[in-house]
Coordinates of C-alpha atoms and ligand atoms in Angstrom, one line a residue:
M1 CA 121.4 115.2 92.3
A2 CA 122.5 114.0 95.3
C3 CA 125.5 114.8 97.6
T4 CA 126.6 112.3 100.4
K5 CA 129.5 114.7 101.3
A6 CA 129.6 118.2 100.3
T7 CA 133.0 119.5 101.0
F8 CA 135.8 118.1 98.8
T9 CA 139.3 119.6 99.8
F10 CA 141.6 119.3 97.0
S11 CA 143.3 122.3 97.4
Q12 CA 146.5 121.1 97.7
Y13 CA 146.3 119.6 94.3
C14 CA 145.0 122.4 92.4
S15 CA 147.9 123.5 90.3
D16 CA 146.2 124.3 87.2
R17 CA 147.6 127.4 85.6
C18 CA 145.8 129.6 83.0
S19 CA 147.0 131.7 80.3
S20 CA 145.8 135.2 80.6
S21 CA 145.7 135.8 76.9
R22 CA 142.0 136.6 75.8
R23 CA 140.4 136.1 72.6
R24 CA 138.3 138.8 71.1
R25 CA 134.6 137.6 71.3
R26 CA 132.7 138.0 67.9
A27 CA 130.2 140.8 67.9
S28 CA 126.8 138.6 67.4
A29 CA 123.1 139.2 67.6
V30 CA 121.0 136.3 68.6
S31 CA 117.2 135.7 68.9
F32 CA 116.3 133.5 72.0
F33 CA 112.6 133.4 71.7
N34 CA 110.4 131.9 69.3
G35 CA 106.8 133.6 68.9
N36 CA 105.5 136.9 68.3
S37 CA 108.1 138.8 70.0
V38 CA 111.4 137.7 69.0
M39 CA 114.2 139.1 71.5
R40 CA 117.7 139.9 70.5
L41 CA 120.7 140.2 72.3
S42 CA 123.9 142.0 71.1
S43 CA 127.2 141.0 72.4
H44 CA 130.6 142.3 72.0
R45 CA 134.0 142.0 73.7
G46 CA 133.9 142.4 77.4
A47 CA 130.1 143.2 77.6
L48 CA 129.2 139.8 79.3
L49 CA 131.7 140.2 82.0
T50 CA 130.6 143.7 82.9
N51 CA 127.3 144.4 81.9
N52 CA 124.1 142.8 82.9
V53 CA 122.3 142.3 79.7
L54 CA 119.0 141.9 81.5
E55 CA 117.1 145.1 81.5
T56 CA 113.6 146.0 82.3
S57 CA 112.6 149.0 80.3
K58 CA 110.7 151.6 82.5
S59 CA 109.6 153.1 78.8
K60 CA 105.7 154.3 78.5
D61 CA 105.9 153.7 74.8
K62 CA 102.4 152.9 74.2
S63 CA 102.6 152.5 70.2
S64 CA 102.3 148.7 70.0
S65 CA 100.0 148.5 73.0
N66 CA 96.7 148.7 71.0
N67 CA 96.0 145.0 70.9
N68 CA 97.3 144.0 74.3
I69 CA 94.6 142.0 76.2
I70 CA 95.9 141.3 79.7
L71 CA 93.9 138.8 82.0
V72 CA 94.2 139.1 85.6
S73 CA 92.7 136.0 87.5
E74 CA 93.4 136.9 91.0
K75 CA 93.1 140.2 93.1
L76 CA 96.0 142.5 92.2
G77 CA 96.8 145.7 93.7
E78 CA 95.5 148.7 92.1
A79 CA 99.1 150.4 91.4
G80 CA 99.8 147.6 89.3
L81 CA 96.8 147.5 87.4
K82 CA 97.2 151.2 86.7
V83 CA 100.6 150.2 85.2
L84 CA 99.1 147.7 82.9
R85 CA 96.3 149.9 81.9
E86 CA 99.0 152.2 80.2
W87 CA 100.1 149.3 78.1
G88 CA 96.9 147.2 77.1
D89 CA 93.4 146.3 77.9
V90 CA 93.0 144.9 81.2
E91 CA 90.4 142.3 82.3
C92 CA 89.8 141.3 86.0
A93 CA 88.1 138.1 86.1
Y94 CA 88.5 136.2 89.6
D95 CA 87.7 132.8 90.7
L96 CA 87.6 131.2 87.2
S97 CA 86.9 127.5 87.1
P98 CA 89.5 125.9 84.8
E99 CA 87.3 125.5 82.1
E100 CA 86.3 129.3 82.1
L101 CA 89.9 130.1 82.2
C102 CA 90.8 128.0 79.0
S103 CA 87.8 129.6 77.2
K104 CA 89.1 133.3 77.9
I105 CA 92.8 132.4 77.0
S106 CA 92.9 132.3 73.4
C107 CA 91.9 136.2 73.3
C108 CA 94.6 137.2 75.8
D109 CA 98.5 138.1 75.3
A110 CA 99.0 138.0 79.0
L111 CA 97.8 136.3 82.2
I112 CA 98.5 137.5 85.6
V113 CA 98.2 135.1 88.4
R114 CA 98.9 134.6 92.1
S115 CA 99.0 131.0 93.7
A116 CA 95.6 129.9 93.4
T117 CA 95.1 129.8 89.4
K118 CA 96.7 126.6 88.0
V119 CA 98.3 127.5 84.7
T120 CA 98.4 123.9 83.3
R121 CA 99.4 122.8 79.7
E122 CA 95.5 122.6 78.9
V123 CA 95.6 126.6 79.5
F124 CA 98.7 126.7 76.9
Q125 CA 97.2 124.6 74.6
A126 CA 93.8 126.6 74.7
S127 CA 95.7 129.7 74.0
K128 CA 96.7 128.7 70.6
G129 CA 100.0 130.5 70.6
R130 CA 98.3 133.9 71.5
L131 CA 99.4 133.9 75.2
K132 CA 102.8 135.5 75.4
V133 CA 103.6 136.2 78.8
V134 CA 102.3 134.6 82.2
G135 CA 103.0 136.8 85.5
R136 CA 103.1 135.5 88.6
A137 CA 102.6 138.3 91.1
G138 CA 104.5 136.6 93.9
V139 CA 107.5 134.1 94.4
G140 CA 106.2 130.7 94.1
I141 CA 105.8 129.4 90.6
D142 CA 104.8 125.8 91.4
N143 CA 101.3 126.7 89.9
V144 CA 102.5 127.3 86.6
D145 CA 103.6 124.6 84.2
L146 CA 107.0 125.9 83.2
Q147 CA 107.6 123.2 80.7
A148 CA 104.4 123.7 78.8
A149 CA 104.9 127.5 78.9
T150 CA 108.5 127.0 77.3
E151 CA 107.1 124.6 74.6
F152 CA 104.5 127.2 73.7
G153 CA 106.9 130.1 73.5
C154 CA 105.3 131.9 76.5
I155 CA 107.5 133.8 78.7
V156 CA 106.6 133.5 82.5
V157 CA 108.0 136.0 84.6
N158 CA 107.6 136.6 88.7
A159 CA 108.0 138.9 91.4
P160 CA 110.4 137.5 94.0
T161 CA 111.3 140.2 96.3
S162 CA 108.4 142.4 97.2
N163 CA 106.7 140.2 99.7
T164 CA 109.8 138.8 101.4
V165 CA 109.5 140.8 104.5
A166 CA 105.7 140.2 104.7
A167 CA 106.1 136.5 104.6
A168 CA 108.9 136.9 107.4
E169 CA 106.5 138.9 109.7
L170 CA 103.7 136.2 109.3
A171 CA 106.3 133.7 110.3
I172 CA 107.4 135.9 113.6
A173 CA 103.6 136.4 114.2
H174 CA 103.0 132.6 114.0
L175 CA 105.9 132.0 116.1
A176 CA 105.0 134.3 119.0
A177 CA 101.0 133.7 118.7
M178 CA 101.9 130.0 118.9
A179 CA 104.0 130.5 122.0
R180 CA 101.6 132.5 123.7
N181 CA 98.3 130.5 122.6
V182 CA 96.7 133.5 121.1
A183 CA 94.4 132.0 118.7
R184 CA 92.9 129.5 121.1
A185 CA 92.6 132.0 123.9
D186 CA 90.7 134.4 121.6
A187 CA 88.5 131.4 120.5
S188 CA 88.1 130.5 124.2
M189 CA 86.9 134.0 125.0
K190 CA 84.7 134.3 122.0
A191 CA 83.2 131.0 123.4
S192 CA 82.5 132.9 126.6
K193 CA 85.3 131.3 128.7
W194 CA 87.9 132.8 131.0
E195 CA 90.7 130.0 130.8
R196 CA 93.7 131.6 132.3
N197 CA 95.6 128.3 133.4
K198 CA 94.8 126.5 130.2
Y199 CA 96.6 128.9 128.1
V200 CA 99.8 129.3 129.8
G201 CA 102.3 129.7 126.9
V202 CA 106.3 129.2 126.7
S203 CA 108.7 132.2 126.5
M204 CA 110.7 132.7 123.5
V205 CA 113.7 134.7 124.7
G206 CA 116.8 132.3 125.1
K207 CA 114.9 129.6 123.0
T208 CA 116.6 128.3 119.9
V209 CA 114.7 128.8 116.8
A210 CA 116.2 126.5 113.6
I211 CA 115.4 128.4 110.3
M212 CA 115.5 125.7 107.8
G213 CA 116.1 127.5 104.5
F214 CA 118.4 130.7 104.7
G215 CA 116.9 132.6 101.7
K216 CA 115.5 136.0 101.5
V217 CA 112.6 135.0 103.9
G218 CA 114.7 132.9 106.1
Y219 CA 117.3 135.3 106.7
E220 CA 114.6 138.3 107.4
V221 CA 113.0 135.8 109.9
A222 CA 116.3 135.3 111.7
R223 CA 117.0 138.7 112.1
R224 CA 114.1 139.5 113.6
A225 CA 114.0 136.4 116.0
K226 CA 117.3 137.5 117.0
A227 CA 117.2 141.2 117.6
A228 CA 113.7 141.6 118.5
L229 CA 112.8 138.2 120.5
G230 CA 116.2 137.5 121.7
M231 CA 116.4 133.9 120.4
N232 CA 119.3 132.1 119.6
V233 CA 119.2 131.4 116.1
V234 CA 120.5 128.6 114.3
A235 CA 120.0 127.7 110.2
H236 CA 120.2 124.8 108.0
D237 CA 120.7 125.7 104.2
P238 CA 123.2 123.6 102.6
Y239 CA 123.8 126.2 99.9
A240 CA 124.0 129.6 102.0
S241 CA 126.9 131.7 102.6
A242 CA 128.5 131.1 106.2
D243 CA 129.6 134.7 106.0
R244 CA 126.2 135.8 105.4
A245 CA 125.0 133.9 108.4
S246 CA 127.5 134.9 110.8
A247 CA 127.1 138.6 109.8
I248 CA 124.1 138.4 111.9
G249 CA 125.2 135.9 114.5
V250 CA 123.5 132.9 112.8
H251 CA 125.4 129.5 112.7
L252 CA 124.8 127.2 109.7
V253 CA 124.4 123.8 111.0
S254 CA 123.5 120.3 109.5
F255 CA 119.8 119.4 108.8
D256 CA 119.9 116.8 111.8
E257 CA 121.7 119.5 114.2
A258 CA 119.2 122.0 113.4
I259 CA 116.1 120.3 114.2
S260 CA 117.5 118.3 117.0
N261 CA 118.4 121.2 119.3
A262 CA 115.6 123.7 118.2
D263 CA 112.7 124.6 120.4
F264 CA 111.0 126.1 117.4
I265 CA 111.8 125.3 113.7
S266 CA 110.8 127.6 110.9
L267 CA 110.5 126.4 107.4
H268 CA 111.7 128.7 104.5
M269 CA 113.0 126.5 101.8
P270 CA 111.4 126.3 98.3
L271 CA 109.0 123.3 97.3
I272 CA 111.4 121.2 94.7
P273 CA 112.2 117.5 94.9
S274 CA 114.7 117.4 97.3
T275 CA 112.6 119.0 99.8
H276 CA 109.3 117.4 99.0
K277 CA 107.8 116.0 102.5
I278 CA 111.5 116.6 103.8
F279 CA 109.7 116.9 107.1
N280 CA 108.3 113.3 107.9
H281 CA 108.0 110.8 110.6
T282 CA 111.7 110.1 110.4
S283 CA 112.9 113.9 110.8
F284 CA 109.8 114.5 113.3
A285 CA 111.6 111.5 115.4
K286 CA 114.9 113.4 115.3
M287 CA 113.2 116.6 116.7
K288 CA 113.8 117.7 120.3
R289 CA 110.5 116.3 121.7
G290 CA 108.0 119.3 122.0
A291 CA 109.3 121.1 119.5
R292 CA 107.1 123.7 117.7
I293 CA 106.9 124.1 114.0
I294 CA 105.9 127.0 111.9
N295 CA 105.4 126.7 108.1
V296 CA 105.0 129.8 105.7
A297 CA 106.9 128.3 102.7
R298 CA 105.1 125.5 100.9
G299 CA 102.6 122.7 102.4
G300 CA 104.4 120.2 100.4
V301 CA 107.8 120.2 102.3
I302 CA 105.7 118.6 105.2
D303 CA 104.0 115.1 105.1
E304 CA 100.8 116.2 106.8
D305 CA 99.6 112.9 107.8
D306 CA 103.1 112.3 109.6
L307 CA 102.6 115.7 111.3
V308 CA 99.3 114.8 112.6
R309 CA 100.6 111.7 114.0
A310 CA 103.6 113.6 115.7
L311 CA 101.1 116.1 117.0
D312 CA 99.1 113.2 118.5
D313 CA 101.9 111.7 120.1
G314 CA 103.6 114.8 121.5
T315 CA 106.8 114.6 119.3
V316 CA 105.5 118.0 118.1
A317 CA 104.3 120.1 120.5
E318 CA 102.4 122.5 118.4
A319 CA 102.3 123.6 114.4
A320 CA 101.4 127.1 112.9
L321 CA 100.7 126.6 109.2
D322 CA 100.2 129.4 106.4
V323 CA 100.5 126.9 103.7
F324 CA 99.0 123.4 102.8
T325 CA 99.6 120.6 100.3
E326 CA 96.0 121.1 98.7
E327 CA 94.9 124.7 99.0
P328 CA 92.3 125.2 100.3
P329 CA 92.5 122.1 102.3
A330 CA 89.6 119.7 102.5
K331 CA 87.0 120.9 104.9
D332 CA 87.3 118.1 107.1
S333 CA 91.2 118.1 107.2
K334 CA 92.5 116.5 110.5
L335 CA 95.6 118.7 110.3
V336 CA 93.6 122.4 109.9
K337 CA 91.2 120.7 112.8
H338 CA 93.7 119.7 115.2
E339 CA 93.8 121.3 118.5
K340 CA 97.5 121.9 118.6
V341 CA 97.6 123.4 115.3
T342 CA 97.1 127.0 114.1
V343 CA 96.4 128.1 110.7
T344 CA 96.0 131.0 108.2
P345 CA 94.9 130.8 104.8
H346 CA 98.2 131.5 102.8
L347 CA 98.6 135.0 103.9
G348 CA 102.2 135.5 103.9
G349 CA 102.7 137.8 101.2
S350 CA 99.2 139.4 102.0
T351 CA 100.1 142.7 103.5
K352 CA 98.7 145.9 101.5
E353 CA 102.3 146.9 101.1
A354 CA 103.5 143.8 99.8
Q355 CA 100.4 143.4 97.5
E356 CA 101.2 146.9 96.1
G357 CA 104.9 146.2 95.7
V358 CA 104.3 142.8 94.2
A359 CA 101.7 144.2 91.7
I360 CA 104.0 147.1 90.3
E361 CA 107.0 144.6 90.0
I362 CA 104.8 141.8 88.2
A363 CA 102.9 144.7 86.1
E364 CA 106.6 146.0 84.9
A365 CA 107.7 142.5 84.3
V366 CA 104.6 141.7 82.2
M367 CA 104.9 145.1 80.2
G368 CA 108.5 144.6 79.6
A369 CA 108.0 141.3 78.2
L370 CA 104.8 142.3 76.0
K371 CA 107.2 144.9 74.5
G372 CA 109.8 142.2 73.7
E373 CA 112.5 143.2 76.0
L374 CA 114.4 140.7 78.0
S375 CA 113.0 140.5 81.4
A376 CA 115.3 140.0 84.4
R377 CA 112.2 138.3 86.2
A378 CA 111.8 135.5 83.5
V379 CA 111.8 132.1 84.9
N380 CA 111.4 130.0 82.1
A381 CA 113.8 128.7 79.6
P382 CA 113.9 130.4 76.6
A383 CA 113.6 128.8 73.2
V384 CA 117.3 128.9 71.7
P385 CA 117.3 129.3 67.9
T386 CA 118.0 125.8 66.2
E387 CA 121.3 126.9 64.4
L388 CA 122.8 128.1 67.9
V389 CA 121.6 124.8 69.8
A390 CA 122.7 122.4 67.0
E391 CA 126.3 124.4 67.2
L392 CA 126.5 124.6 71.1
A393 CA 124.3 121.5 72.2
P394 CA 127.0 119.3 73.5
Y395 CA 128.8 122.0 75.3
V396 CA 125.5 123.3 76.5
V397 CA 125.2 120.0 78.3
L398 CA 128.7 120.0 79.3
A399 CA 128.5 123.5 80.8
E400 CA 125.6 122.5 83.0
K401 CA 127.1 119.1 84.0
L402 CA 130.3 120.8 85.3
G403 CA 128.2 123.3 87.4
R404 CA 126.6 120.5 88.9
V405 CA 129.7 118.7 89.7
A406 CA 131.3 121.9 91.1
V407 CA 128.5 122.8 93.6
Q408 CA 128.4 119.0 94.9
L409 CA 132.4 119.2 95.3
V410 CA 132.5 122.6 96.9
S411 CA 129.0 123.5 98.4
E412 CA 129.8 126.9 98.8
S413 CA 130.6 127.5 95.0
R414 CA 130.2 131.3 95.2
D415 CA 133.5 132.4 93.3
V416 CA 133.6 130.5 90.0
K417 CA 136.1 131.4 87.2
V418 CA 135.4 130.0 84.0
V419 CA 138.3 129.7 81.3
Y420 CA 137.2 128.7 77.9
R421 CA 139.6 127.1 75.6
S422 CA 138.0 128.2 72.3
A423 CA 138.6 129.6 68.7
D424 CA 135.5 131.8 68.8
L425 CA 133.0 132.1 71.2
D426 CA 130.1 133.8 72.5
T427 CA 129.9 132.6 75.9
R428 CA 126.2 133.8 77.4
L429 CA 124.6 130.5 76.8
L430 CA 127.5 128.4 78.3
R431 CA 127.7 130.8 81.2
A432 CA 123.9 130.5 81.9
M433 CA 124.1 126.7 81.7
I434 CA 127.0 126.8 84.3
I435 CA 125.0 129.1 86.5
K436 CA 122.1 126.9 86.1
G437 CA 124.0 123.7 87.0
L438 CA 125.5 125.9 90.1
I439 CA 122.0 127.2 91.3
E440 CA 119.1 125.3 90.2
P441 CA 119.5 122.1 92.2
T442 CA 119.1 124.3 95.2
S443 CA 116.4 126.8 94.6
N444 CA 113.0 127.1 93.4
S445 CA 114.2 129.6 90.5
A446 CA 114.2 128.2 87.0
I447 CA 117.4 129.5 85.3
N448 CA 117.8 130.5 81.9
L449 CA 119.7 132.6 79.6
V450 CA 117.6 135.6 80.2
N451 CA 117.9 135.5 84.2
A452 CA 121.0 133.6 84.9
D453 CA 123.1 136.5 85.8
F454 CA 120.6 138.2 87.7
I455 CA 119.9 135.1 89.8
A456 CA 123.9 134.4 90.2
K457 CA 124.1 138.2 91.4
E458 CA 121.2 137.7 93.7
K459 CA 122.5 134.5 95.2
G460 CA 125.9 136.0 95.7
V461 CA 127.4 133.8 92.9
R462 CA 130.3 135.7 91.1
I463 CA 131.3 134.4 87.8
S464 CA 134.2 135.7 86.0
E465 CA 135.3 134.4 82.6
E466 CA 138.3 134.5 80.3
I467 CA 138.9 132.8 76.9
I468 CA 142.3 131.2 75.8
A469 CA 143.1 130.8 72.5
G470 CA 141.9 127.3 71.2
V471 CA 141.5 125.5 68.1
E472 CA 138.1 123.9 68.0
L473 CA 134.9 126.0 68.9
I474 CA 135.6 124.9 72.5
D475 CA 138.4 122.7 73.5
S476 CA 137.6 122.5 76.9
I477 CA 136.0 124.5 79.8
Q478 CA 137.5 125.0 83.3
L479 CA 135.9 125.9 86.3
Q480 CA 138.1 127.5 89.2
I481 CA 136.0 127.0 92.3
S482 CA 136.3 129.4 95.0
N483 CA 139.9 128.8 94.9
V484 CA 139.6 125.7 96.4
I485 CA 139.6 123.3 93.2
S486 CA 139.5 123.5 89.4
I487 CA 137.7 121.1 87.5
E488 CA 137.9 120.8 83.5
G489 CA 135.6 119.0 80.8
K490 CA 135.6 118.3 77.0
V491 CA 133.3 117.0 74.6
K492 CA 134.3 113.9 73.4
Y493 CA 132.5 111.8 70.8
G494 CA 129.7 114.1 71.4
S495 CA 129.1 113.7 75.0
P496 CA 130.5 115.7 78.0
H497 CA 133.5 114.3 79.7
L498 CA 135.3 115.5 83.1
T499 CA 138.7 115.5 81.8
R500 CA 140.6 117.2 84.8
V501 CA 140.4 117.6 88.5
G502 CA 142.8 119.7 90.2
S503 CA 146.1 118.7 88.9
F504 CA 145.0 115.3 87.6
D505 CA 143.9 114.1 84.4
V506 CA 141.0 111.9 84.3
D507 CA 138.7 110.7 81.5
V508 CA 135.1 110.6 82.9
S509 CA 131.5 110.5 81.1
L510 CA 129.5 113.0 83.1
E511 CA 126.6 111.0 82.9
G512 CA 124.9 108.7 85.5
N513 CA 126.3 108.0 89.2
L514 CA 130.0 108.9 90.0
I515 CA 132.0 108.1 93.1
L516 CA 135.0 110.3 93.2
Y517 CA 137.8 110.0 95.7
R518 CA 141.4 110.8 96.3
Q519 CA 143.8 107.7 97.3
V520 CA 147.2 106.7 98.2
D521 CA 148.5 105.4 95.0
Q522 CA 149.6 101.8 96.0
P523 CA 148.7 97.8 94.9
G524 CA 145.2 96.3 95.6
M525 CA 143.2 99.5 95.9
I526 CA 141.0 98.9 92.8
G527 CA 140.5 95.2 94.0
R528 CA 139.2 96.2 97.5
V529 CA 136.9 98.8 96.3
G530 CA 135.5 96.8 93.8
T531 CA 135.1 94.0 96.1
I532 CA 133.0 96.4 98.3
L533 CA 130.8 97.5 95.4
G534 CA 130.4 94.0 94.5
Q535 CA 129.1 93.1 98.3
H536 CA 126.7 95.7 97.9
N537 CA 125.4 94.4 94.6
I538 CA 126.6 97.5 92.8
N539 CA 127.8 97.4 89.2
V540 CA 130.7 99.2 87.8
S541 CA 130.4 100.9 84.4
F542 CA 134.0 102.2 84.2
M543 CA 136.7 103.4 86.3
S544 CA 139.2 105.9 85.6
L545 CA 142.4 106.6 87.6
G546 CA 144.8 109.7 87.3
R547 CA 148.1 110.2 89.1
T548 CA 150.8 112.6 89.0
C549 CA 153.5 110.3 90.2
R550 CA 153.9 106.6 91.2
R551 CA 153.0 105.7 94.8
K552 CA 151.9 109.3 95.8
M553 CA 148.2 110.5 95.5
A554 CA 145.8 109.4 92.9
I555 CA 142.3 110.5 91.9
V556 CA 139.7 107.7 91.2
A557 CA 136.5 108.0 89.6
I558 CA 134.2 105.0 89.3
G559 CA 131.1 105.1 87.3
V560 CA 128.2 102.8 89.1
D561 CA 124.8 101.7 87.5
E562 CA 123.1 101.7 90.8
E563 CA 123.0 104.5 93.5
P564 CA 125.2 103.2 96.3
S565 CA 123.6 103.1 99.7
K566 CA 125.3 105.4 102.6
E567 CA 126.7 102.1 104.1
A568 CA 128.3 101.3 100.8
L569 CA 130.2 104.8 100.5
Q570 CA 130.9 104.8 104.0
H571 CA 132.5 101.5 103.8
I572 CA 134.8 102.6 100.8
G573 CA 135.5 105.7 102.5
S574 CA 136.6 104.0 105.7
L575 CA 139.6 102.2 103.5
P576 CA 142.7 104.1 105.2
A577 CA 144.2 105.0 101.7
I578 CA 141.0 107.0 100.7
Q579 CA 140.4 110.5 101.2
D580 CA 137.6 112.9 100.1
L581 CA 135.1 110.7 98.7
V582 CA 132.1 112.1 97.4
F583 CA 129.2 110.7 95.3
L584 CA 127.9 112.6 92.4
K585 CA 124.6 112.1 90.6
L586 CA 124.6 113.7 87.3
Ligands
LIG1 N1 103.3 131.8 102.8 C1 103.4 132.8 101.7 O1 102.7 133.7 101.2 C2 105.0 133.0 101.0 C3 105.4 134.4 100.8 C4 106.9 134.4 100.2 C5 107.5 133.1 99.9 N2 106.9 132.1 100.4 C6 107.8 130.7 100.2 O2 108.9 130.9 101.2 C7 109.9 130.1 100.6 C8 111.3 130.9 100.6 O3 111.2 132.0 99.7 P1 112.1 132.9 99.8 O4 111.7 134.1 98.9 O5 113.2 132.9 100.9 O6 113.3 131.9 98.6 P2 114.8 131.9 98.3 O7 115.1 131.1 97.2 O8 115.3 133.1 98.6 O9 115.3 130.9 99.6 C9 115.1 129.6 99.8 C10 116.4 129.0 100.3 O10 116.1 127.6 100.7 C11 117.2 127.2 100.4 N3 117.3 125.6 100.3 C12 117.3 124.9 99.2 N4 117.1 123.7 99.4 C13 117.1 123.8 100.8 C14 117.3 122.4 101.6 N5 116.9 121.1 101.2 N6 117.4 122.7 103.0 C15 117.4 123.8 103.5 N7 117.4 125.2 102.7 C16 117.2 124.7 101.2 C17 118.2 127.8 99.2 O11 119.4 127.5 99.2 C18 117.9 129.1 99.3 O12 118.6 129.9 100.1 C19 109.6 129.4 99.3 O13 109.0 128.4 99.4 C20 108.6 130.4 98.8 O14 107.4 130.0 97.8 C21 105.6 131.8 100.9
LIG2 O1 104.8 132.5 96.7 C1 104.3 133.5 96.9 O2 104.6 134.7 96.6 C2 103.6 133.6 98.1 O3 103.3 132.3 98.6 C3 102.4 134.3 98.1 O4 101.3 133.6 97.1 P1 100.1 134.7 96.9 O5 100.3 135.7 95.9 O6 98.9 133.7 96.3 O7 99.6 135.3 98.1

C-alpha cells in the first residue's frame, strides 16, 4: 500500500445519512480454528459493540494438562516456567540447531521462543500437526513464519507489552553513552590510557531528538528524553495520534523534517516491508550533518552498508546499535567494528524485570491457547470454517479494502463508524477485516479475528457499528471516518467495489492502483488528465466520475495499470481545477 498524500479533506461533501434502525443479530456459534482445539465464539445482539470477546482465562484447571509437552528453546524467566509447569511437562533445551529443533518438535504441543529461534515452515512441517501453539516471549515476531503457522493450524501468541520500558531505557542509555563516549573511554582506560581530550562529548540538553515510530517504545523514549534530559523531541509516525504526542509536548512531523533537523535520531518502528532499509544513503543524505543514530528496533530498518559509508564520510557522526540485520552479525562485520559505532547484543528487552514480565505474559497466553481459549495475544490468522468463508468471502475482501482506503484517505482514522446494510449479519469477521485494513499496513501486528478488537483498542482506534435493515446478506458497508468523510462499498459481480465517497456516487473496482481526486466539473478535464497519464506512459484501466450537480464539484476515480511517479501525480494535482488528489494502492 502506498499513499502519496495522506490527508483527504472531503468534509464539506459528507452528507451521508444513516438510519438508526438496528437489526437484531442472529445468535450464532462459530469455530475459528482447525486442529485439536476448536475454539468457539458465541455472539448475540449487542455483544460485539460492548464486549471484548477476547479473554485469557486465569483458570488453573489442570484436568486436560496431562499430555501437554512444552518446549522452551530460549532462556525464559523462572516465574513463567512455574506457570507453565502447572499446565504441562516443560522441557528447556537451549541453542538447538535447526535440525535438533525439527526432530524434537513432533513430540511437542507448544514451543516458546525469543528472537533467536527461527520457527520456519520446516519446523511446522516436522511437527506433523502436533504443535498447537508457538509463544514468542517478546514483541517482534519476524522470526516466526506466521503464514506457515496458520496453514498448519498453529496459533502464535506474543507478549507485546512487558519489555516496552526496558527497550526505552536501553535507547536512552545508548543515547547518553554515545553522547559522552562512555564505551570508548572505558575501553581506552582498560587499555591503560588516560585520554581526556580525545573523549570530549556532546551535550544532550537543548538538542533535538527525532523519535522515528511513536508507538509503545517510542512514546516512552520521548517522555524520558524530554523530561529527564531536557531535549526537544519531535516524532515521525504516519499513524500516530497528534493528541497523544502533544499531550507530552512532542510534535509529529514528516519523515524528512524529522531527520533533517535532529541531532539524535532514535528508531522505534517495526520491521515491515515499508520500513525495510528505510534508513539508507538517500535518508542519510537528508540528515543534519553529524547526526547520531540509535537503533533498538530492528536491524533491517537500516541499510547497514550505507550506514558504514555515511559514518566514513562524516554524514552520520556516530551510531549506537542493539539490533542487526543478521544476529549475531558476522565476526568481521565492518559496522560492529567501526570506531564510531557502539553496540549491544540485542539487549533491549533484557532486564530482569522485563524478562520476568514477558515470561509470565507468554506463559499465560500459551496456557490459554492450549486450553482452547481465544487469546488476546494471538497474532496469526485463524482458519475460518469453510461454510463461513464461502458465505462471507467477497465481503471479507470488501471490508479489508475499505479499511485500507480509509487509512489512506484519513491518516488518523481513529474513530470509525461502520454501517452495514444487511438482512442478517454476524459482524465479527467483517469488523476484524476492517480493523486489519486500518491498522495492519502500519504495524508489525498481524491482525485476525482473535486479536482485532484488542489491537484496535491498544492503538486507540474506536470502531462502532450499526446494522440497517437490508435485502441481501450484505447490501453495502459504509465507513464513516473520524467525522471527516464516509466511504461505502458493495460486492458487485463477486468483487469489491467502492460505490460512494462522501455524497458522490462512484463505481470503482477496489483492485490495483487508483487515483482519486475532486475536480471542478468542467469540459476538457478528462482529456487533460488522460494526456498527462499518456505522457508518463501510464495506461488507464477505467475511469469513473461522480457528481451531484452540473458544473459544480465532481469526484473522479481513475484505475491505472502502472504505479504513477510522484512527478506524474504532482503534474495532475497541479491542474487548477483539481483538489485533494490521492494515490491508493489496494
Ligand atoms: N531491542 C529490543 O530488544 C526490542 C525490544 C522491544 C521492541 N523492539 C522493537 O522496537 C520496535 C517498536 O516496538 P513497539 O512495541 O513500540 O511497537 P509498536 O507497534 O507499539 O510501535 C511501532 C510504531 O511504529 C509506527 N510506524 C509504522 N510504520 C512507520 C513508519 N514508516 N515510520 C514511522 N513509524 C512507523 C507505528 O505506527 C507504531 O506506532 C519494534 O521493531 C520492536 O520489534 C526491540
Ligand atoms: O522483540 C522483542 O521483544 C525484543 O527484540 C526482545 O527480543 P528477545 O526476547 O530476543 O530479547
